[in-house]
Amino acid sequence: MPESESIFNLGIALGLGLLVGLQRERAGSAIAGIRTFAIITLLGAAAAMLTEPLGAWVVVAGFLSVAVLTLVGNLIRPVAEESPGVTTEAAMLLMYGVGAMVVLGPRIPAVMVGAACAILLQVKPVLQRLAKALSDADIKAIMQFAAMTLILLPIVPDVPMGPFDVLNPRSLWWMVVLVVGMSLLGYVAYRVFGGRRGTALAGILGGMISSTATTVSFSRRAKESPGSAGVCVLAIMLASCVLYVRVLVELWAAARTHFLAIAPAVGWLFLISVVIAGLAVMRARGQPATLAAQKNPSELRSALFFAALYAAVLVASAAAHRQFGTSGIYAVAAISGLTDMDAITLSSARMAMETTVTPPQASNAIVIAALSNTVFKTGVMAVIGGGALLRRVWWLIAIKLAAGSVILMW
């Protein structure tokens, strides 16, 4: 190995050791602090450098030495110390391995592991709060979804089947994992931070979980308390902003090669929604918002429902395209987009990848679905929220629909 590369690897190992050691030093660890972690990581890197002339046993011997040191540290620790745990000791062993991995490769995953170790050590209070915030039912639902994803997914058939050969069970379930995973992140954040953290967080978390459900819940609140209509409008508009971020993530995952051709229209819708949310902010300053109780999106029933919806949109789009051409797909987009943007986004992206439609046609289908979704939510606000909410929101919706129509005709 060239000397310059060896020095570079040692520098990376030292930096990662200092990063983790700094965290442990601040946490008041009695076993190892900033210097100890830096030395251990350098030891791993140095041992790895000696494997070429001496053999792999050097790395193993170094690992066993660090393990003995951690054991001795535990033995000499004061007996009176309560519940010491083994987190620091485990981190010491891991960082030795990271140091060796930096030299032996691959280097980037080694850096990622070291950074992840530091982050996990730092976010202990958040993780503890998360464990307490999630109910037994939440944990059960998450474990069910993890089992279906990690155990069943690898054995699911990876072949086209069903009407028009558009249903591939494995790719279909991957899309379910993507959509439910994003919703689950929002739900976990909601459980950790709670609903009473301000209008912005209420709207953003609501958009991550379900923008339609958020619209319904805040419309109901505006009906019950007309004085809060302004803050309800803001939360609904913010949820719509997050909806377009979800769409962009889905496009990147499902049609990466056509992303730059499809995404600009969605990007414009997002920017327009941000401007509209900014206008709504002016009427909602100082008013707290409470996010209504949310349902765990990883529940088996929710996941299977989206899988069925996505499959139905795929089949309907294929049938409509065969029978009516592009106009048939646009009709399906308008109908399916009423209550859900995920299914039509993913199906349009897939058709673009399969060259069933062109990227501009896929983009138009998504914009049509977005406009349809906006109209549906306006109806929800009118029916559930009543006049107090509709009077505050109609002009914002009009701006959004007009801008969307311009994008569609562009």
Short mmCIF file of C-alpha atoms in Angstrom, two decimals:
data_model
loop_
_atom_site.label_atom_id
_atom_site.label_comp_id
_atom_site.label_asym_id
_atom_site.label_seq_id
_atom_site.Cartn_x
_atom_site.Cartn_y
_atom_site.Cartn_z
CA MET A 1 0.00 0.00 0.00
CA PRO A 2 1.43 3.44 -0.91
CA GLU A 3 2.57 5.54 2.03
CA SER A 4 0.20 8.38 1.16
CA GLU A 5 -2.79 6.02 1.18
CA SER A 6 -1.69 4.57 4.53
CA ILE A 7 -1.53 8.06 6.03
CA PHE A 8 -4.94 8.87 4.58
CA ASN A 9 -6.46 5.71 6.09
CA LEU A 10 -4.91 6.46 9.47
CA GLY A 11 -6.37 9.96 9.31
CA ILE A 12 -9.86 8.60 8.64
CA ALA A 13 -9.52 6.08 11.47
CA LEU A 14 -8.31 8.79 13.85
CA GLY A 15 -11.18 11.09 12.89
CA LEU A 16 -13.81 8.41 13.43
CA GLY A 17 -12.26 7.43 16.76
CA LEU A 18 -12.23 11.05 17.91
CA LEU A 19 -15.86 11.46 16.84
CA VAL A 20 -17.12 8.51 18.87
CA GLY A 21 -14.73 9.27 21.73
CA LEU A 22 -15.97 12.84 21.94
CA GLN A 23 -19.51 11.59 22.38
CA ARG A 24 -18.48 9.15 25.11
CA GLU A 25 -16.40 11.83 26.83
CA ARG A 26 -19.38 14.17 26.92
CA ALA A 27 -21.57 11.34 28.20
CA GLY A 28 -19.20 10.85 31.14
CA SER A 29 -18.16 7.29 30.34
CA ALA A 30 -15.94 5.79 33.05
CA ILE A 31 -14.47 3.17 30.72
CA ALA A 32 -13.32 5.04 27.62
CA GLY A 33 -13.28 8.61 26.41
CA ILE A 34 -11.96 10.60 23.49
CA ARG A 35 -8.34 9.42 23.71
CA THR A 36 -9.15 5.77 24.30
CA PHE A 37 -11.51 5.54 21.34
CA ALA A 38 -9.03 7.30 19.07
CA ILE A 39 -6.28 4.87 20.12
CA ILE A 40 -8.51 1.81 19.69
CA THR A 41 -9.56 2.84 16.18
CA LEU A 42 -5.94 3.56 15.24
CA LEU A 43 -4.99 0.17 16.67
CA GLY A 44 -7.50 -1.49 14.35
CA ALA A 45 -6.09 0.39 11.37
CA ALA A 46 -2.48 -0.38 12.32
CA ALA A 47 -3.27 -4.07 12.81
CA ALA A 48 -4.92 -4.18 9.40
CA MET A 49 -1.81 -2.65 7.81
CA LEU A 50 0.29 -5.44 9.29
CA THR A 51 -1.81 -8.19 7.72
CA GLU A 52 0.15 -8.04 4.47
CA PRO A 53 3.56 -8.87 5.98
CA LEU A 54 2.40 -10.87 9.01
CA GLY A 55 -1.02 -12.32 8.21
CA ALA A 56 -4.64 -11.92 9.31
CA TRP A 57 -3.91 -13.22 12.81
CA VAL A 58 -2.67 -9.73 13.75
CA VAL A 59 -6.17 -8.27 13.41
CA VAL A 60 -7.67 -11.15 15.40
CA ALA A 61 -5.05 -10.75 18.13
CA GLY A 62 -5.73 -7.03 18.32
CA PHE A 63 -9.47 -7.63 18.60
CA LEU A 64 -8.95 -10.12 21.43
CA SER A 65 -6.68 -7.62 23.19
CA VAL A 66 -9.34 -4.92 23.06
CA ALA A 67 -11.93 -7.44 24.30
CA VAL A 68 -9.69 -8.28 27.27
CA LEU A 69 -9.25 -4.59 28.03
CA THR A 70 -13.01 -4.06 28.09
CA LEU A 71 -13.41 -7.07 30.38
CA VAL A 72 -10.77 -5.76 32.77
CA GLY A 73 -12.42 -2.36 32.73
CA ASN A 74 -15.69 -3.94 33.82
CA LEU A 75 -14.00 -5.92 36.58
CA ILE A 76 -12.32 -2.89 38.13
CA ARG A 77 -15.43 -0.72 37.86
CA PRO A 78 -16.87 0.23 41.27
CA VAL A 79 -19.45 -2.32 42.41
CA ALA A 80 -21.71 0.45 43.68
CA GLU A 81 -22.28 1.75 40.16
CA GLU A 82 -25.84 0.89 39.15
CA SER A 83 -26.79 -0.64 35.80
CA PRO A 84 -23.53 0.19 34.03
CA GLY A 85 -24.52 -1.51 30.77
CA VAL A 86 -22.10 -2.56 28.06
CA THR A 87 -22.73 0.13 25.44
CA THR A 88 -19.27 1.69 25.69
CA GLU A 89 -17.57 -1.70 25.61
CA ALA A 90 -19.54 -2.73 22.52
CA ALA A 91 -18.64 0.58 20.88
CA MET A 92 -14.95 -0.04 21.63
CA LEU A 93 -15.02 -3.41 19.87
CA LEU A 94 -16.97 -1.96 16.96
CA MET A 95 -14.58 0.96 16.48
CA TYR A 96 -11.60 -1.41 16.47
CA GLY A 97 -13.33 -3.23 13.62
CA VAL A 98 -14.03 0.10 11.89
CA GLY A 99 -10.35 1.00 12.05
CA ALA A 100 -9.43 -2.31 10.43
CA MET A 101 -12.19 -1.95 7.86
CA VAL A 102 -10.93 1.49 6.80
CA VAL A 103 -7.66 -0.12 5.72
CA LEU A 104 -8.89 -3.46 4.40
CA GLY A 105 -11.96 -1.99 2.72
CA PRO A 106 -14.50 -1.12 1.72
CA ARG A 107 -13.70 2.34 3.08
CA ILE A 108 -17.00 4.18 2.60
CA PRO A 109 -19.10 1.59 4.51
CA ALA A 110 -16.49 1.77 7.28
CA VAL A 111 -16.98 5.53 7.56
CA MET A 112 -20.74 5.03 7.55
CA VAL A 113 -20.51 2.45 10.36
CA GLY A 114 -18.34 4.76 12.46
CA ALA A 115 -20.69 7.69 11.95
CA ALA A 116 -23.71 5.50 12.69
CA CYS A 117 -22.07 4.38 15.94
CA ALA A 118 -21.58 7.99 17.06
CA ILE A 119 -25.15 8.90 16.12
CA LEU A 120 -26.66 5.91 17.93
CA LEU A 121 -24.72 6.78 21.06
CA GLN A 122 -25.85 10.41 20.87
CA VAL A 123 -29.56 9.80 20.27
CA LYS A 124 -30.07 7.53 23.26
CA PRO A 125 -32.71 9.84 24.85
CA VAL A 126 -34.68 9.97 21.59
CA LEU A 127 -34.59 6.18 21.21
CA GLN A 128 -35.69 5.72 24.81
CA ARG A 129 -38.54 8.17 24.27
CA LEU A 130 -39.50 6.30 21.11
CA ALA A 131 -39.60 2.96 22.91
CA LYS A 132 -41.90 4.43 25.54
CA ALA A 133 -44.07 6.30 23.04
CA LEU A 134 -44.89 3.28 20.86
CA SER A 135 -47.64 1.05 22.15
CA ASP A 136 -47.59 -2.75 22.11
CA ALA A 137 -49.95 -2.64 19.13
CA ASP A 138 -47.53 -0.32 17.29
CA ILE A 139 -44.59 -2.64 17.92
CA LYS A 140 -46.62 -5.64 16.80
CA ALA A 141 -47.66 -3.90 13.57
CA ILE A 142 -44.09 -2.81 12.81
CA MET A 143 -42.74 -6.32 13.46
CA GLN A 144 -45.42 -7.82 11.21
CA PHE A 145 -44.46 -5.49 8.42
CA ALA A 146 -40.74 -6.16 8.95
CA ALA A 147 -41.36 -9.91 8.82
CA MET A 148 -43.34 -9.64 5.59
CA THR A 149 -40.64 -7.44 4.07
CA LEU A 150 -37.48 -9.21 5.21
CA ILE A 151 -38.69 -12.82 5.29
CA LEU A 152 -41.40 -13.10 2.64
CA LEU A 153 -40.11 -10.60 0.07
CA PRO A 154 -37.06 -12.66 -1.00
CA ILE A 155 -39.27 -15.64 -1.87
CA VAL A 156 -42.04 -13.70 -3.62
CA PRO A 157 -42.13 -14.48 -7.37
CA ASP A 158 -40.29 -11.99 -9.56
CA VAL A 159 -42.24 -12.61 -12.76
CA PRO A 160 -45.02 -10.69 -14.55
CA MET A 161 -48.48 -12.15 -14.07
CA GLY A 162 -52.14 -11.21 -13.97
CA PRO A 163 -54.12 -9.18 -16.52
CA PHE A 164 -51.89 -7.68 -19.23
CA ASP A 165 -48.85 -9.12 -17.36
CA VAL A 166 -48.51 -5.89 -15.37
CA LEU A 167 -48.45 -7.43 -11.89
CA ASN A 168 -45.00 -8.39 -10.65
CA PRO A 169 -45.47 -9.47 -7.01
CA ARG A 170 -41.94 -8.57 -5.94
CA SER A 171 -41.82 -5.10 -7.51
CA LEU A 172 -45.37 -4.48 -6.28
CA TRP A 173 -44.39 -5.24 -2.69
CA TRP A 174 -41.24 -3.15 -2.99
CA MET A 175 -43.43 -0.17 -3.79
CA VAL A 176 -45.57 -0.99 -0.75
CA VAL A 177 -42.41 -0.99 1.37
CA LEU A 178 -41.43 2.42 -0.02
CA VAL A 179 -44.80 4.08 0.59
CA VAL A 180 -45.53 2.50 3.96
CA GLY A 181 -41.95 3.14 5.06
CA MET A 182 -42.25 6.89 4.43
CA SER A 183 -45.58 6.98 6.25
CA LEU A 184 -44.08 4.99 9.11
CA LEU A 185 -41.27 7.52 9.53
CA GLY A 186 -43.85 10.26 9.94
CA TYR A 187 -45.86 8.17 12.38
CA VAL A 188 -42.79 7.41 14.51
CA ALA A 189 -41.89 11.11 14.59
CA TYR A 190 -45.48 11.88 15.60
CA ARG A 191 -45.31 9.36 18.47
CA VAL A 192 -41.93 10.68 19.64
CA PHE A 193 -42.60 14.41 19.45
CA GLY A 194 -46.34 14.31 20.07
CA GLY A 195 -49.08 16.27 18.42
CA ARG A 196 -48.73 19.52 20.35
CA ARG A 197 -45.54 20.92 18.82
CA GLY A 198 -46.81 23.75 16.67
CA THR A 199 -48.60 24.16 13.39
CA ALA A 200 -45.60 23.45 11.16
CA LEU A 201 -44.76 20.11 12.75
CA ALA A 202 -48.41 19.10 12.86
CA GLY A 203 -48.81 19.72 9.13
CA ILE A 204 -45.49 18.17 8.13
CA LEU A 205 -45.98 15.00 10.16
CA GLY A 206 -49.55 14.76 8.96
CA GLY A 207 -48.37 14.97 5.36
CA MET A 208 -45.83 12.22 5.94
CA ILE A 209 -48.46 9.90 7.38
CA SER A 210 -51.47 10.83 5.21
CA SER A 211 -52.27 14.24 3.77
CA THR A 212 -55.88 13.18 3.13
CA ALA A 213 -56.38 12.07 6.74
CA THR A 214 -54.77 15.31 7.90
CA THR A 215 -57.19 17.33 5.76
CA VAL A 216 -60.14 15.46 7.24
CA SER A 217 -58.98 15.87 10.85
CA PHE A 218 -58.21 19.59 10.57
CA SER A 219 -61.43 20.25 8.65
CA ARG A 220 -63.32 18.65 11.51
CA ARG A 221 -61.45 20.82 13.99
CA ALA A 222 -62.27 23.97 12.01
CA LYS A 223 -65.94 23.00 12.12
CA GLU A 224 -65.86 22.49 15.88
CA SER A 225 -63.84 25.65 16.51
CA PRO A 226 -64.31 28.29 13.76
CA GLY A 227 -61.73 30.52 15.42
CA SER A 228 -59.00 28.00 14.63
CA ALA A 229 -59.77 27.92 10.89
CA GLY A 230 -56.59 29.86 10.03
CA VAL A 231 -54.26 27.41 11.73
CA CYS A 232 -56.18 24.50 10.21
CA VAL A 233 -55.64 25.93 6.72
CA LEU A 234 -51.91 26.22 7.39
CA ALA A 235 -51.63 22.63 8.61
CA ILE A 236 -53.52 21.36 5.55
CA MET A 237 -51.34 23.37 3.17
CA LEU A 238 -48.14 22.13 4.81
CA ALA A 239 -49.38 18.54 4.54
CA SER A 240 -49.89 19.13 0.81
CA CYS A 241 -46.30 20.36 0.50
CA VAL A 242 -45.01 17.15 2.05
CA LEU A 243 -47.23 15.17 -0.31
CA TYR A 244 -45.20 16.43 -3.29
CA VAL A 245 -41.95 15.57 -1.53
CA ARG A 246 -43.29 12.02 -1.19
CA VAL A 247 -44.12 11.98 -4.90
CA LEU A 248 -40.59 13.11 -5.80
CA VAL A 249 -39.06 10.39 -3.60
CA GLU A 250 -41.30 7.78 -5.22
CA LEU A 251 -40.33 8.97 -8.71
CA TRP A 252 -36.65 8.76 -7.81
CA ALA A 253 -37.10 5.23 -6.51
CA ALA A 254 -39.32 3.92 -9.30
CA ALA A 255 -38.07 5.77 -12.40
CA ARG A 256 -34.60 7.09 -11.69
CA THR A 257 -33.51 7.16 -15.32
CA HIS A 258 -36.52 9.32 -16.26
CA PHE A 259 -36.55 11.37 -13.06
CA LEU A 260 -35.32 14.60 -14.62
CA ALA A 261 -37.94 14.33 -17.35
CA ILE A 262 -40.89 13.65 -15.04
CA ALA A 263 -40.01 15.52 -11.86
CA PRO A 264 -39.98 19.21 -12.96
CA ALA A 265 -43.78 19.46 -13.09
CA VAL A 266 -44.04 17.97 -9.60
CA GLY A 267 -41.27 20.30 -8.45
CA TRP A 268 -43.28 23.30 -9.66
CA LEU A 269 -46.35 22.02 -7.81
CA PHE A 270 -44.22 21.73 -4.68
CA LEU A 271 -42.88 25.28 -5.00
CA ILE A 272 -46.38 26.62 -5.58
CA SER A 273 -47.59 24.76 -2.49
CA VAL A 274 -44.74 26.25 -0.46
CA VAL A 275 -45.73 29.75 -1.56
CA ILE A 276 -49.37 29.04 -0.68
CA ALA A 277 -48.31 27.69 2.72
CA GLY A 278 -46.31 30.88 3.23
CA LEU A 279 -49.44 32.93 2.54
CA ALA A 280 -51.33 30.78 5.05
CA VAL A 281 -48.64 31.43 7.68
CA MET A 282 -49.58 35.11 7.74
CA ARG A 283 -53.03 34.21 9.06
CA ALA A 284 -51.97 31.56 11.56
CA ARG A 285 -49.13 33.06 13.57
CA GLY A 286 -49.21 32.28 17.26
CA GLN A 287 -51.98 29.72 17.03
CA PRO A 288 -50.97 26.22 18.21
CA ALA A 289 -52.07 23.18 16.24
CA THR A 290 -52.78 19.71 17.53
CA LEU A 291 -52.31 16.79 15.19
CA ALA A 292 -55.24 14.44 15.52
CA ALA A 293 -54.68 10.84 16.58
CA GLN A 294 -53.08 8.92 13.73
CA LYS A 295 -53.27 5.27 12.72
CA ASN A 296 -50.09 3.20 12.41
CA PRO A 297 -49.49 2.99 8.62
CA SER A 298 -47.47 -0.24 8.96
CA GLU A 299 -50.47 -2.24 10.14
CA LEU A 300 -50.93 -5.29 7.95
CA ARG A 301 -54.38 -4.15 6.85
CA SER A 302 -53.06 -0.77 5.69
CA ALA A 303 -50.17 -2.35 3.78
CA LEU A 304 -52.40 -4.90 2.05
CA PHE A 305 -54.94 -2.19 1.19
CA PHE A 306 -52.30 -0.11 -0.57
CA ALA A 307 -50.96 -3.20 -2.34
CA ALA A 308 -54.47 -3.93 -3.65
CA LEU A 309 -54.98 -0.28 -4.65
CA TYR A 310 -51.65 -0.11 -6.47
CA ALA A 311 -52.37 -3.38 -8.30
CA ALA A 312 -55.81 -2.11 -9.30
CA VAL A 313 -54.36 1.13 -10.68
CA LEU A 314 -51.73 -0.82 -12.64
CA VAL A 315 -54.36 -3.05 -14.23
CA ALA A 316 -56.77 -0.16 -14.86
CA SER A 317 -54.02 1.95 -16.44
CA ALA A 318 -52.94 -0.90 -18.73
CA ALA A 319 -56.53 -1.62 -19.77
CA ALA A 320 -57.33 2.07 -20.31
CA HIS A 321 -54.18 2.60 -22.35
CA ARG A 322 -54.93 -0.39 -24.55
CA GLN A 323 -58.55 0.66 -25.09
CA PHE A 324 -58.36 4.46 -25.18
CA GLY A 325 -54.67 5.32 -25.44
CA THR A 326 -53.14 8.11 -23.38
CA SER A 327 -56.52 9.69 -22.61
CA GLY A 328 -57.52 6.50 -20.82
CA ILE A 329 -54.51 6.75 -18.51
CA TYR A 330 -55.38 10.37 -17.76
CA ALA A 331 -58.91 9.30 -16.80
CA VAL A 332 -57.53 6.65 -14.44
CA ALA A 333 -55.17 9.27 -12.97
CA ALA A 334 -58.06 11.65 -12.30
CA ILE A 335 -60.08 8.94 -10.55
CA SER A 336 -57.30 7.28 -8.55
CA GLY A 337 -55.80 10.62 -7.55
CA LEU A 338 -58.94 11.66 -5.71
CA THR A 339 -57.89 10.02 -2.45
CA ASP A 340 -54.36 8.72 -3.09
CA MET A 341 -51.35 10.01 -5.03
CA ASP A 342 -48.95 7.17 -4.33
CA ALA A 343 -50.51 4.48 -6.52
CA ILE A 344 -50.84 6.58 -9.68
CA THR A 345 -47.36 8.07 -9.18
CA LEU A 346 -45.74 4.65 -8.97
CA SER A 347 -47.80 3.18 -11.80
CA SER A 348 -47.04 6.16 -14.08
CA ALA A 349 -43.35 5.88 -13.26
CA ARG A 350 -43.39 2.18 -14.03
CA MET A 351 -45.15 2.70 -17.37
CA ALA A 352 -42.54 5.32 -18.28
CA MET A 353 -39.76 2.85 -17.44
CA GLU A 354 -41.45 0.21 -19.60
CA THR A 355 -41.92 2.78 -22.42
CA THR A 356 -45.68 2.22 -22.32
CA VAL A 357 -45.96 5.99 -22.03
CA THR A 358 -43.45 8.77 -22.57
CA PRO A 359 -42.01 10.67 -19.57
CA PRO A 360 -44.06 13.81 -20.43
CA GLN A 361 -47.23 11.70 -20.51
CA ALA A 362 -46.34 10.18 -17.14
CA SER A 363 -45.72 13.68 -15.80
CA ASN A 364 -49.11 14.85 -17.09
CA ALA A 365 -50.85 11.89 -15.44
CA ILE A 366 -49.28 12.78 -12.09
CA VAL A 367 -50.26 16.45 -12.43
CA ILE A 368 -53.84 15.45 -13.30
CA ALA A 369 -53.91 13.21 -10.23
CA ALA A 370 -52.58 16.09 -8.11
CA LEU A 371 -55.29 18.46 -9.37
CA SER A 372 -57.92 15.79 -8.78
CA ASN A 373 -56.57 15.27 -5.27
CA THR A 374 -56.75 19.01 -4.61
CA VAL A 375 -60.37 19.16 -5.78
CA PHE A 376 -61.27 16.22 -3.55
CA LYS A 377 -59.64 17.83 -0.51
CA THR A 378 -61.46 21.07 -1.26
CA GLY A 379 -64.71 19.13 -1.17
CA VAL A 380 -63.69 17.58 2.14
CA MET A 381 -62.97 21.01 3.58
CA ALA A 382 -66.30 22.35 2.32
CA VAL A 383 -68.39 19.45 3.60
CA ILE A 384 -66.62 18.78 6.90
CA GLY A 385 -65.04 22.16 7.68
CA GLY A 386 -67.96 24.33 6.68
CA GLY A 387 -68.02 27.95 5.61
CA ALA A 388 -65.46 29.24 8.12
CA LEU A 389 -62.77 27.03 6.62
CA LEU A 390 -63.84 27.37 2.99
CA ARG A 391 -63.83 31.18 3.14
CA ARG A 392 -60.19 31.11 4.22
CA VAL A 393 -59.01 28.48 1.79
CA TRP A 394 -60.88 28.94 -1.51
CA TRP A 395 -58.52 31.56 -2.95
CA LEU A 396 -55.45 29.50 -2.03
CA ILE A 397 -56.97 26.47 -3.75
CA ALA A 398 -57.85 28.59 -6.77
CA ILE A 399 -54.22 29.70 -7.10
CA LYS A 400 -53.05 26.11 -6.87
CA LEU A 401 -55.53 24.80 -9.43
CA ALA A 402 -54.78 27.63 -11.86
CA ALA A 403 -51.04 27.07 -11.55
CA GLY A 404 -51.48 23.32 -11.98
CA SER A 405 -53.54 23.87 -15.11
CA VAL A 406 -50.81 26.09 -16.56
CA ILE A 407 -48.21 23.41 -15.82
CA LEU A 408 -50.42 20.81 -17.50
CA MET A 409 -50.82 22.88 -20.66
CA TRP A 410 -47.18 23.95 -20.79
#
